[in-house]
XYZ file of C-alpha atoms in Angstrom:
733
model
C -17.868 69.544 -13.158
C -19.386 72.706 -14.541
C -17.264 75.748 -15.241
C -19.319 77.784 -12.716
C -17.602 75.927 -9.871
C -14.180 77.146 -11.048
C -15.433 80.732 -11.187
C -17.772 81.165 -8.218
C -16.002 79.131 -5.522
C -12.503 80.743 -5.884
C -14.164 84.178 -6.178
C -16.207 83.563 -3.039
C -13.208 82.314 -1.052
C -10.986 85.206 -2.134
C -13.645 87.795 -1.276
C -14.203 86.135 2.093
C -10.477 86.179 2.903
C -10.141 89.822 1.860
C -13.062 90.852 4.048
C -11.694 88.811 6.947
C -8.302 90.502 6.555
C -9.861 93.952 6.885
C -11.994 92.804 9.819
C -8.977 91.469 11.692
C -6.996 94.638 10.996
C -9.534 97.100 12.348
C -13.301 96.694 12.242
C -14.092 99.725 14.412
C -13.655 102.580 11.935
C -16.658 103.651 9.866
C -14.883 103.127 6.538
C -13.831 99.575 7.468
C -17.328 98.723 8.726
C -18.876 99.873 5.460
C -16.273 97.970 3.450
C -17.057 94.787 5.389
C -20.780 95.321 4.659
C -19.948 95.903 0.979
C -17.893 92.701 0.845
C -20.629 90.773 2.689
C -23.310 92.004 0.264
C -21.207 90.775 -2.682
C -20.666 87.398 -0.961
C -24.386 86.947 -0.238
C -25.194 87.997 -3.805
C -22.823 85.355 -5.192
C -24.710 82.521 -3.459
C -28.083 82.895 -5.273
C -26.267 83.812 -8.484
C -24.300 80.559 -8.246
C -27.515 78.606 -7.574
C -29.193 80.262 -10.575
C -26.273 79.392 -12.898
C -26.039 75.723 -11.882
C -29.802 75.040 -11.566
C -31.489 72.801 -14.172
C -35.005 74.086 -13.460
C -35.833 77.535 -14.901
C -38.230 78.382 -12.065
C -35.536 77.720 -9.432
C -33.114 79.764 -11.473
C -35.679 82.616 -11.741
C -36.295 82.726 -7.981
C -32.560 82.596 -7.273
C -31.934 85.532 -9.626
C -34.767 87.511 -8.029
C -33.254 86.904 -4.559
C -29.839 87.810 -5.919
C -31.297 91.009 -7.391
C -32.701 91.963 -3.982
C -29.303 91.477 -2.335
C -27.410 93.162 -5.174
C -29.242 96.433 -4.469
C -27.052 96.729 -1.356
C -23.761 96.635 -3.322
C -23.885 100.140 -4.886
C -25.577 101.532 -1.772
C -22.815 100.378 0.596
C -20.169 101.423 -1.911
C -21.475 104.993 -2.125
C -21.617 105.131 1.683
C -18.028 103.848 1.806
C -16.841 106.545 -0.603
C -18.604 109.283 1.406
C -16.514 108.430 4.484
C -13.574 110.134 2.779
C -15.404 113.470 2.823
C -14.937 115.668 5.897
C -18.251 117.558 5.613
C -20.548 115.662 8.004
C -23.655 117.684 7.188
C -23.229 117.013 3.459
C -22.710 113.320 4.170
C -25.944 113.066 6.138
C -27.869 114.940 3.447
C -26.444 112.747 0.683
C -27.227 109.531 2.563
C -30.762 110.770 3.150
C -31.259 111.385 -0.582
C -29.680 108.096 -1.722
C -31.366 105.705 0.725
C -34.946 105.700 -0.661
C -33.972 104.439 -4.154
C -32.764 100.916 -3.192
C -35.692 100.592 -0.777
C -38.220 101.384 -3.526
C -36.489 99.055 -6.028
C -36.440 96.213 -3.504
C -40.252 96.279 -3.427
C -40.267 95.108 -7.075
C -37.750 92.285 -6.643
C -40.314 89.552 -7.322
C -42.521 91.610 -9.607
C -43.132 90.963 -13.361
C -41.768 94.488 -13.870
C -38.393 93.068 -12.968
C -37.031 89.658 -14.067
C -39.887 87.417 -15.230
C -38.313 84.815 -17.545
C -35.026 82.897 -17.450
C -33.501 80.468 -19.938
C -31.038 77.794 -18.824
C -27.825 77.740 -20.890
C -24.813 75.458 -20.579
C -22.771 78.352 -19.059
C -25.603 79.424 -16.697
C -28.930 81.303 -16.441
C -29.782 84.008 -18.969
C -32.486 86.667 -18.407
C -34.616 86.533 -21.537
C -37.541 88.679 -20.416
C -37.630 91.623 -17.982
C -39.650 94.742 -17.169
C -39.041 98.426 -16.689
C -37.727 97.976 -13.145
C -34.841 95.848 -14.455
C -33.775 98.688 -16.750
C -34.166 101.275 -13.969
C -32.030 99.039 -11.746
C -29.282 99.119 -14.360
C -29.348 102.922 -14.221
C -29.318 102.716 -10.409
C -26.233 100.476 -10.418
C -24.411 102.580 -12.962
C -25.425 105.942 -11.414
C -24.445 105.076 -7.840
C -21.145 103.548 -8.986
C -20.398 106.643 -11.084
C -21.294 108.995 -8.203
C -19.051 107.063 -5.806
C -16.284 107.166 -8.383
C -16.617 110.947 -8.753
C -16.483 111.409 -4.962
C -13.308 109.343 -4.785
C -11.696 111.169 -7.711
C -12.458 114.562 -6.168
C -11.020 113.489 -2.816
C -7.989 111.930 -4.490
C -7.088 115.205 -6.209
C -7.008 117.033 -2.852
C -5.124 114.288 -1.022
C -1.400 113.865 -0.565
C 1.079 111.065 -0.100
C -0.103 107.624 0.901
C -3.779 108.610 1.075
C -3.576 109.737 -2.556
C -2.095 106.350 -3.497
C -4.768 104.475 -1.567
C -7.605 106.356 -3.228
C -5.994 105.791 -6.607
C -6.079 102.022 -5.972
C -9.771 102.151 -5.028
C -10.581 104.200 -8.145
C -8.700 101.768 -10.400
C -10.446 98.755 -8.843
C -13.868 100.426 -9.091
C -13.320 101.474 -12.703
C -12.150 98.002 -13.678
C -15.138 96.278 -12.011
C -17.598 98.809 -13.461
C -16.227 98.440 -16.998
C -16.136 94.644 -16.715
C -19.745 94.384 -15.460
C -21.189 96.959 -17.891
C -19.444 95.228 -20.783
C -20.398 91.689 -19.818
C -23.909 92.393 -18.492
C -25.099 94.844 -21.181
C -22.765 95.380 -24.136
C -21.938 91.734 -24.786
C -25.571 90.747 -24.138
C -26.672 92.961 -27.043
C -24.437 90.889 -29.311
C -25.691 87.563 -27.914
C -22.688 86.800 -25.722
C -24.304 86.573 -22.266
C -21.845 83.937 -21.067
C -19.150 86.603 -20.541
C -21.109 87.900 -17.555
C -20.108 84.731 -15.709
C -16.629 84.337 -17.166
C -15.447 87.934 -16.614
C -18.075 89.842 -14.626
C -18.000 87.646 -11.522
C -14.140 87.548 -11.138
C -13.967 91.330 -11.639
C -15.347 91.714 -8.127
C -12.155 90.130 -6.800
C -10.137 92.922 -8.426
C -12.586 95.496 -7.078
C -12.559 94.191 -3.496
C -8.848 93.384 -3.633
C -7.883 96.954 -4.554
C -9.978 98.354 -1.703
C -8.548 95.795 0.718
C -4.978 96.608 -0.228
C -5.740 100.328 0.071
C -7.110 99.815 3.598
C -4.552 97.353 4.860
C -1.626 98.793 2.932
C 1.535 97.592 4.728
C -0.024 97.081 8.104
C -0.599 93.329 8.169
C 1.274 92.282 5.103
C 3.924 93.786 2.897
C 4.192 92.692 -0.712
C 7.843 93.649 -0.699
C 8.449 91.318 2.232
C 6.867 88.402 0.351
C 8.892 89.134 -2.760
C 12.116 89.746 -0.868
C 11.870 86.518 1.139
C 10.791 84.575 -1.950
C 13.804 85.831 -3.881
C 16.011 85.000 -0.898
C 14.609 81.475 -0.746
C 15.017 80.925 -4.500
C 18.604 82.227 -4.500
C 19.469 80.132 -1.455
C 17.988 76.927 -2.850
C 19.471 77.547 -6.284
C 22.934 78.197 -4.873
C 22.905 75.204 -2.575
C 21.429 72.951 -5.231
C 23.994 74.171 -7.761
C 26.910 73.746 -5.375
C 25.676 70.340 -4.269
C 25.075 69.232 -7.830
C 28.436 70.405 -9.105
C 30.399 69.107 -6.122
C 28.467 65.863 -5.690
C 28.196 64.832 -9.326
C 31.258 66.409 -10.873
C 34.056 66.945 -8.362
C 33.387 63.846 -6.235
C 32.925 61.652 -9.307
C 36.262 62.802 -10.650
C 38.119 62.457 -7.332
C 36.491 59.208 -6.218
C 36.304 57.588 -9.609
C 36.641 53.887 -9.131
C 36.361 54.142 -5.320
C 34.093 51.992 -3.189
C 30.541 52.887 -2.227
C 31.671 53.484 1.366
C 34.013 56.271 0.256
C 31.253 57.876 -1.794
C 28.829 57.708 1.127
C 31.417 59.288 3.431
C 31.967 62.091 0.906
C 28.213 62.706 0.709
C 28.001 62.918 4.511
C 30.866 65.429 4.632
C 29.242 67.465 1.886
C 25.935 67.490 3.798
C 27.722 68.683 6.965
C 29.415 71.482 5.006
C 26.086 72.527 3.489
C 24.450 72.485 6.922
C 27.079 74.849 8.341
C 26.980 77.158 5.322
C 23.159 77.362 5.220
C 22.911 80.069 7.918
C 25.631 82.404 6.556
C 24.295 82.020 3.008
C 20.756 82.818 4.155
C 21.899 85.974 5.962
C 23.971 87.017 2.956
C 21.017 86.744 0.571
C 18.676 88.447 3.074
C 21.007 91.456 3.240
C 21.317 91.434 -0.524
C 17.548 91.407 -1.109
C 16.942 93.925 1.675
C 19.248 96.379 -0.089
C 17.146 96.021 -3.208
C 13.636 95.945 -1.698
C 14.228 97.962 1.494
C 16.604 100.706 0.493
C 14.698 103.140 2.764
C 14.394 100.833 5.763
C 16.007 101.904 9.055
C 17.344 99.881 11.957
C 15.036 100.622 14.955
C 17.688 99.848 17.571
C 20.274 102.030 15.853
C 17.751 104.896 15.636
C 16.815 104.612 19.328
C 20.521 104.555 20.286
C 21.267 107.660 18.202
C 18.332 109.555 19.697
C 19.382 108.416 23.173
C 22.886 109.818 22.679
C 21.424 113.150 21.556
C 19.116 113.324 24.576
C 21.985 112.494 26.936
C 24.393 115.064 25.465
C 22.150 118.135 24.996
C 20.477 120.288 27.646
C 19.706 123.338 25.512
C 16.067 123.063 24.385
C 16.488 124.403 20.854
C 19.632 122.376 20.067
C 18.051 119.252 21.554
C 14.887 119.540 19.452
C 16.689 120.378 16.219
C 19.097 117.442 16.534
C 16.258 115.000 17.275
C 14.265 116.390 14.330
C 17.235 116.040 11.994
C 17.926 112.452 13.058
C 14.283 111.330 12.745
C 13.820 113.059 9.385
C 16.968 111.540 7.870
C 16.737 108.040 9.398
C 13.018 107.502 8.683
C 13.145 109.493 5.421
C 10.288 111.817 6.342
C 9.046 114.919 4.547
C 9.303 116.824 7.849
C 9.409 116.414 11.618
C 8.238 118.990 14.120
C 8.385 119.259 17.908
C 5.889 121.556 19.609
C 6.607 122.432 23.250
C 3.978 124.184 25.366
C 4.727 127.161 27.565
C 2.559 128.459 30.394
C 0.011 130.200 28.141
C 1.130 129.574 24.552
C 3.403 127.542 22.311
C 6.841 127.868 23.888
C 8.859 126.291 21.088
C 8.165 125.121 17.551
C 10.599 124.408 14.729
C 8.487 124.313 11.584
C 6.770 127.120 9.672
C 3.596 125.607 8.210
C 2.670 128.347 5.759
C 3.476 132.012 5.025
C 0.178 133.187 6.504
C 0.186 130.794 9.465
C 3.595 130.330 11.036
C 2.540 128.282 14.047
C 0.071 125.526 14.601
C -2.823 126.766 16.705
C -3.148 125.487 20.273
C -6.873 124.971 19.694
C -6.020 122.632 16.796
C -3.360 120.828 18.808
C -5.835 120.041 21.582
C -8.001 118.184 19.058
C -5.199 115.666 18.475
C -5.644 114.237 21.965
C -2.956 112.549 24.039
C -2.583 109.232 22.218
C -0.523 108.201 19.220
C -2.551 109.064 16.108
C -1.909 107.962 12.515
C -3.837 109.922 9.904
C -4.252 106.935 7.571
C -6.132 105.056 10.285
C -8.716 107.830 10.719
C -11.843 107.967 8.607
C -13.233 111.384 9.527
C -13.394 113.671 12.518
C -11.654 116.683 14.013
C -8.305 114.949 14.401
C -8.172 113.975 10.752
C -9.187 117.508 9.703
C -6.372 119.005 11.785
C -3.822 116.539 10.423
C -4.963 117.202 6.849
C -4.784 120.966 7.460
C -1.135 120.864 8.535
C -0.002 117.866 6.459
C 0.719 115.752 9.557
C 0.746 111.973 9.065
C 1.487 110.888 12.649
C 1.129 112.633 15.996
C 2.480 111.555 19.386
C 1.847 113.358 22.659
C 4.902 114.322 24.705
C 4.140 113.926 28.381
C 5.643 112.771 31.645
C 4.027 111.652 34.872
C 4.098 115.283 36.016
C 2.980 117.344 33.035
C 1.799 117.407 29.413
C 4.693 118.906 27.416
C 3.650 119.061 23.762
C 3.587 117.025 20.545
C 5.897 115.176 18.193
C 4.468 115.708 14.690
C 5.686 113.763 11.667
C 5.057 114.222 7.960
C 4.685 111.570 5.283
C 7.351 109.055 4.460
C 9.154 109.904 1.246
C 8.802 106.265 0.196
C 5.003 106.597 0.200
C 4.592 103.950 2.920
C 2.358 104.638 5.884
C 3.429 104.283 9.503
C 3.303 100.631 10.494
C 3.087 99.120 13.962
C 6.874 98.936 14.322
C 7.206 102.635 13.462
C 4.636 103.622 16.074
C 6.214 101.460 18.795
C 9.668 102.937 18.116
C 8.252 106.467 18.041
C 6.473 105.882 21.364
C 9.779 104.863 22.957
C 11.492 107.936 21.492
C 8.586 110.200 22.560
C 8.800 108.980 26.179
C 12.542 109.619 26.366
C 12.180 112.922 24.522
C 9.512 114.090 26.986
C 11.854 113.660 29.954
C 14.717 115.355 28.098
C 12.522 118.317 27.097
C 11.256 118.666 30.673
C 14.861 118.831 31.892
C 15.803 121.280 29.122
C 12.819 123.493 29.975
C 13.854 123.507 33.627
C 17.410 124.383 32.607
C 16.138 127.179 30.342
C 13.905 128.528 33.102
C 16.845 128.497 35.513
C 18.990 130.342 32.966
C 16.275 132.929 32.392
C 15.757 133.265 36.127
C 19.487 133.701 36.673
C 19.694 136.285 33.895
C 16.680 138.138 35.274
C 18.008 137.866 38.811
C 21.439 139.079 37.734
C 19.871 142.005 35.909
C 17.798 142.875 38.977
C 20.822 142.535 41.245
C 22.858 144.786 38.967
C 20.055 147.323 38.854
C 19.596 147.156 42.634
C 23.363 147.392 43.159
C 23.505 150.444 40.933
C 20.628 152.025 42.844
C 22.225 151.125 46.173
C 25.563 152.518 45.042
C 23.878 155.754 44.007
C 21.926 155.866 47.270
C 25.088 155.105 49.217
C 26.888 157.978 47.533
C 24.005 160.249 48.396
C 24.053 158.970 51.968
C 27.779 159.592 52.186
C 27.253 163.126 50.971
C 24.439 163.646 53.450
C 26.456 162.016 56.214
C 29.411 164.255 55.431
C 27.158 167.293 55.442
C 25.692 166.098 58.732
C 29.152 165.630 60.273
C 30.226 169.045 59.100
C 27.054 170.550 60.523
C 27.466 168.761 63.852
C 31.114 169.788 64.045
C 30.273 173.389 63.259
C 27.266 173.445 65.584
C 29.254 171.845 68.395
C 32.008 174.413 68.107
C 29.467 177.204 68.019
C 27.644 175.804 71.073
C 30.812 175.192 73.081
C 31.692 178.914 73.476
C 28.393 180.111 75.051
C 28.107 176.846 77.002
C 31.546 177.393 78.510
C 30.443 180.852 79.616
C 27.237 179.470 81.174
C 29.111 176.670 82.910
C 31.783 179.061 84.182
C 29.332 181.546 85.707
C 27.218 178.722 87.192
C 30.339 177.275 88.774
C 31.272 180.698 90.196
C 27.796 181.097 91.627
C 27.944 177.665 93.217
C 31.320 178.413 94.765
C 30.097 181.784 96.233
C 32.243 184.094 94.113
C 29.277 186.457 93.840
C 28.161 186.021 97.388
C 27.015 183.210 99.598
C 23.954 181.354 98.363
C 21.161 180.335 100.645
C 19.700 176.830 100.620
C 16.931 177.714 98.175
C 19.452 179.202 95.682
C 21.985 176.377 95.823
C 19.705 173.700 94.350
C 18.738 175.510 91.100
C 22.312 176.745 90.581
C 23.577 173.174 91.022
C 20.919 171.934 88.577
C 22.071 174.549 86.063
C 25.684 173.509 86.547
C 24.823 169.805 86.129
C 22.791 170.583 83.006
C 25.675 172.573 81.548
C 28.055 169.683 82.320
C 25.736 167.193 80.579
C 25.461 169.532 77.624
C 29.243 169.812 77.484
C 29.598 166.016 77.513
C 27.000 165.698 74.754
C 28.856 168.258 72.652
C 32.094 166.370 73.261
C 30.427 163.122 72.148
C 29.131 164.734 68.987
C 32.520 166.256 68.226
C 34.304 162.956 68.753
C 31.852 161.053 66.516
C 32.270 163.751 63.889
C 36.041 163.410 64.101
C 35.765 159.603 63.787
C 33.688 159.870 60.635
C 36.095 162.452 59.209
C 39.162 160.385 60.101
C 40.470 163.033 62.496
C 39.935 161.115 65.738
C 43.274 160.273 67.374
C 44.747 159.523 70.805
C 46.700 162.338 72.437
C 48.543 160.377 75.125
C 49.985 162.091 78.202
C 51.128 160.868 81.611
C 47.930 160.639 83.688
C 47.153 159.900 87.331
C 44.223 157.542 86.715
C 43.348 157.199 90.427
C 42.978 160.937 90.895
C 41.178 161.342 87.575
C 38.640 158.658 88.482
C 38.021 160.193 91.898
C 37.379 163.586 90.329
C 34.875 162.202 87.819
C 33.017 160.257 90.497
C 32.905 163.339 92.738
C 31.384 165.399 89.903
C 28.570 162.852 89.551
C 27.728 162.601 93.258
C 25.193 165.395 93.000
C 23.486 163.559 90.073
C 23.481 160.339 92.095
C 21.906 162.066 95.083
C 19.254 163.593 92.837
C 18.475 160.148 91.421
C 18.546 158.597 94.931
C 21.390 156.323 93.908
C 24.229 155.378 96.247
C 27.473 155.978 94.328
C 30.540 154.287 95.900
C 34.090 154.471 94.595
C 36.678 151.840 95.563
C 40.217 153.025 94.701
C 43.183 150.672 94.252
C 44.591 149.176 97.421
C 48.152 149.811 96.226
C 49.376 153.074 94.720
C 49.491 153.249 90.908
C 52.062 155.122 88.890
C 50.852 157.588 86.253
C 49.922 155.909 82.944
C 50.484 157.194 79.426
C 46.978 157.645 77.922
C 44.587 160.250 76.541
C 43.358 161.930 79.725
C 40.435 163.878 78.241
C 39.004 160.957 76.287
C 39.513 158.549 79.175
C 37.738 160.976 81.510
C 34.888 160.995 79.002
C 34.803 157.178 79.067
C 34.643 157.073 82.878
C 32.024 159.822 82.913
C 29.803 158.011 80.351
C 29.940 154.656 82.128
C 29.205 156.061 85.609
C 26.546 158.435 84.262
C 24.758 155.537 82.528
C 24.902 153.426 85.680
C 23.298 156.212 87.713
C 20.509 156.849 85.197
C 19.615 153.175 84.712
C 19.705 152.327 88.464
C 16.147 153.321 89.296
C 14.351 150.540 91.153
C 10.795 151.371 92.379
C 11.764 151.711 96.040
C 14.862 151.694 98.236
C 17.194 153.465 95.806
C 19.860 152.107 93.524
C 23.503 151.224 94.064
C 26.465 151.940 91.790
C 29.877 150.569 92.704
C 32.883 152.021 90.891
C 36.118 150.100 91.262
C 39.637 150.738 90.027
C 42.321 148.097 90.459
C 45.410 146.578 88.923
C 45.300 142.988 87.691
C 48.613 141.757 86.410
C 49.769 144.048 83.633
C 46.368 145.698 83.198
C 44.491 148.541 84.769
C 40.885 147.425 85.359
C 38.008 149.858 85.740
C 34.467 148.566 86.435
C 31.072 150.085 87.192
C 28.551 147.711 88.787
C 24.876 148.653 89.084
C 21.703 146.868 90.139
C 19.513 148.548 87.551
C 17.419 147.505 84.559
C 20.113 145.488 82.748
C 20.287 144.799 79.012
C 18.038 142.249 77.252
C 20.085 139.264 76.128
C 18.919 139.404 72.491
C 20.068 143.058 72.223
C 23.469 142.750 73.901
C 25.297 142.033 70.637
C 24.459 145.468 69.232
C 24.960 147.458 72.416
C 28.238 149.176 71.465
C 27.058 150.060 67.927
C 26.606 153.645 66.904
C 23.186 155.146 67.717
C 21.903 151.884 69.214
C 19.954 151.815 72.473
C 18.212 148.902 74.134
C 14.444 149.039 74.248
C 14.155 149.227 78.053
C 16.813 151.974 78.136
C 14.718 154.131 75.803
C 11.791 153.882 78.208
C 13.887 154.959 81.211
C 15.891 157.686 79.480
C 14.185 158.938 76.295
C 16.724 161.748 75.773
C 19.724 159.435 75.270
C 21.738 159.617 72.028
C 23.199 156.130 71.716
C 26.693 157.592 71.222
C 28.192 157.106 74.698
C 29.005 153.382 74.587
C 30.050 153.641 70.928
C 32.676 156.263 71.964
C 33.704 154.242 75.035
C 34.543 151.200 72.913
C 36.455 153.234 70.346
C 38.541 155.149 72.935
C 39.395 152.003 74.912
C 40.372 149.952 71.839
C 42.371 152.817 70.280
C 44.480 152.821 73.478
C 45.112 149.056 73.287
C 42.456 148.115 75.807
C 39.410 145.820 76.038
C 35.781 146.408 76.987
C 34.297 144.620 80.023
C 30.566 143.910 79.890
C 28.169 141.606 81.708
C 24.436 142.070 82.122
C 21.203 140.336 83.036
C 17.919 142.005 82.380
C 16.255 143.240 85.584
C 19.295 142.480 87.742
C 21.868 145.045 86.697
C 24.994 145.386 84.568
C 28.764 145.456 84.821
C 30.569 147.855 82.459
C 34.278 148.676 82.362
C 37.570 148.360 80.536
C 41.091 147.029 80.735
C 44.064 149.209 79.745
C 47.759 148.294 79.745
C 49.574 149.627 82.819
C 52.465 150.322 80.480
C 50.323 152.880 78.679
C 49.221 153.147 75.063
C 51.267 150.733 72.851
C 53.915 152.403 70.691
C 52.354 151.213 67.402
C 49.072 152.880 68.355
C 50.892 156.058 69.366
C 52.647 156.105 65.995
C 49.360 155.682 64.210
C 47.824 158.442 66.339
C 50.648 160.804 65.421
C 50.121 160.112 61.699
C 46.407 160.801 62.048
C 47.098 164.010 63.983
C 49.582 165.151 61.346
C 47.141 164.424 58.520
C 44.347 166.196 60.350
C 46.589 169.229 60.921
C 47.559 169.394 57.235
C 43.938 169.017 56.182
C 42.870 171.744 58.536
């Protein structure tokens, strides 16, 4: 068998396997596609070259070389295109491809011309070109020039690259340089000295080195790991050697000594026992040597499950966003031995959180650049060109994973190069995806916690500010209220003197002290007297409210005939009732009542207010109103009630009826001049004397107002309190 078989066939098979390996890894990227075309062009070129070297007819050999020449024009062309994929300038790439494409096309037109190869001599080592034209020489310049240009492109890119990409380009450059030197030397230099056979012996196999370096640079540790092969090989050798040594020593030395002179059955039994022992020790020995070799060949390897567990504990124990991110970054950086790790968290309009400063002039990665990374896991070494690769090169990022949940897109997990120089393999990416999913949920929770904290802080600040403003406003209101009370008190005292004079003279006129009044004079005099009485009651109300606010309101209890007092107050209001066309009826107690200890003046005011209200609000459209005043004793209590059939009180407003300055809506319509102080004073006077308010009402059907007071009089504890208030008021005055 000719020597060509031992050179061409192994070379062809190796190149085919290398191309297949790259195809199976990833045949979609532009760089991998061009590499596969480069490998295919070399394979197709080897076929006619092999035919030319084994042919016995010179014409067959000539045609085979001419066909091989035509195919070989594709090798430097695809190689220069492959090298240009490492450049990021797309416009320059297109321009360069446009300038380089015409040359191989023009040269291919002369493949079968006499200006190319036109004479071949058959040697024992293969076909030798003995006569060629100008095109053959130009083709040599074409091969050399394109290879040199591709080499320069790769060298320039390699100088600007970092980490694993720098190592990969270095491998391609070494393989290219070796193949170029081998082919130039064997195809041209050695030919000048009459040694054409070296083109077959060394030139053809050099393509295996060339393609092999590129294949390893592309595949790297993705589908195979040289360290894994070596480590497992060493493990296997150590295991076999140990077991063989132990078996040999024990079987042929120890057993021979112990069982010397024994029967064959005893020896066979000993061999069986030894085999059982070896079978049970095989597993532990294998694991021991695997750990031993792993420590040597995988010093930087991490345990994925341990890493996931550590990250999980961090995510479960931290809720503060900054602490959470920094602990995760520290764990990933140390465990995976990375140059850096960064977590970018988006806010509403900008980057909310970022740990790494990329450069002195650019502290944060731009959102516009981040958006180019997309929302999938991206490894820079798997990208040929494009915006994502440019962004990752700009910031030195080797792997990018989007952080997102089912509800929102949170940010990115960015990782630098491995300090070992390895690229991110499939296991790394799968582990990082698991971590990124868990991290996304944890960051979402931490962001919510941070937002709640900020909201609470802002809310607390606003509450404090509002409280301060309210406190200041309240102080101002107190000052104004005090000034108002002082003014009302002063004004009331000033009004009381002239009002007393008016009321006194009106009363004298009504009683005929200045002469008998005729019927026309009585009505206006009575109106004046009633108006003066209402004014006096209003002044009394204002004075009492003023005293309450000033803390000078107290009960001055004296022995009082309540029956007589009630009759007098009802009699005074009869004229008002007649004017309002209201029937006012008083029902005294059926049994005599003893005098009761209470504040006569204030209680009179209570009775007057309740009956006066009943008269004013008993105004049906026709037929007149009815007011029934009743005084009775029920058990230990004196009960006073005023029943009317007037407008009533709306149910939704009844709860505020006895509050200061409050008046029901329908009452305002009937009596616009009311003050809203009467019922407020009634409740205070009754309760300060140990009594209870009686109230029932239904809108449109009338109301029942009244009070209960102890028949025993004002309780002693309330009298004592009243005396203290009176004493304090006297001292203050």
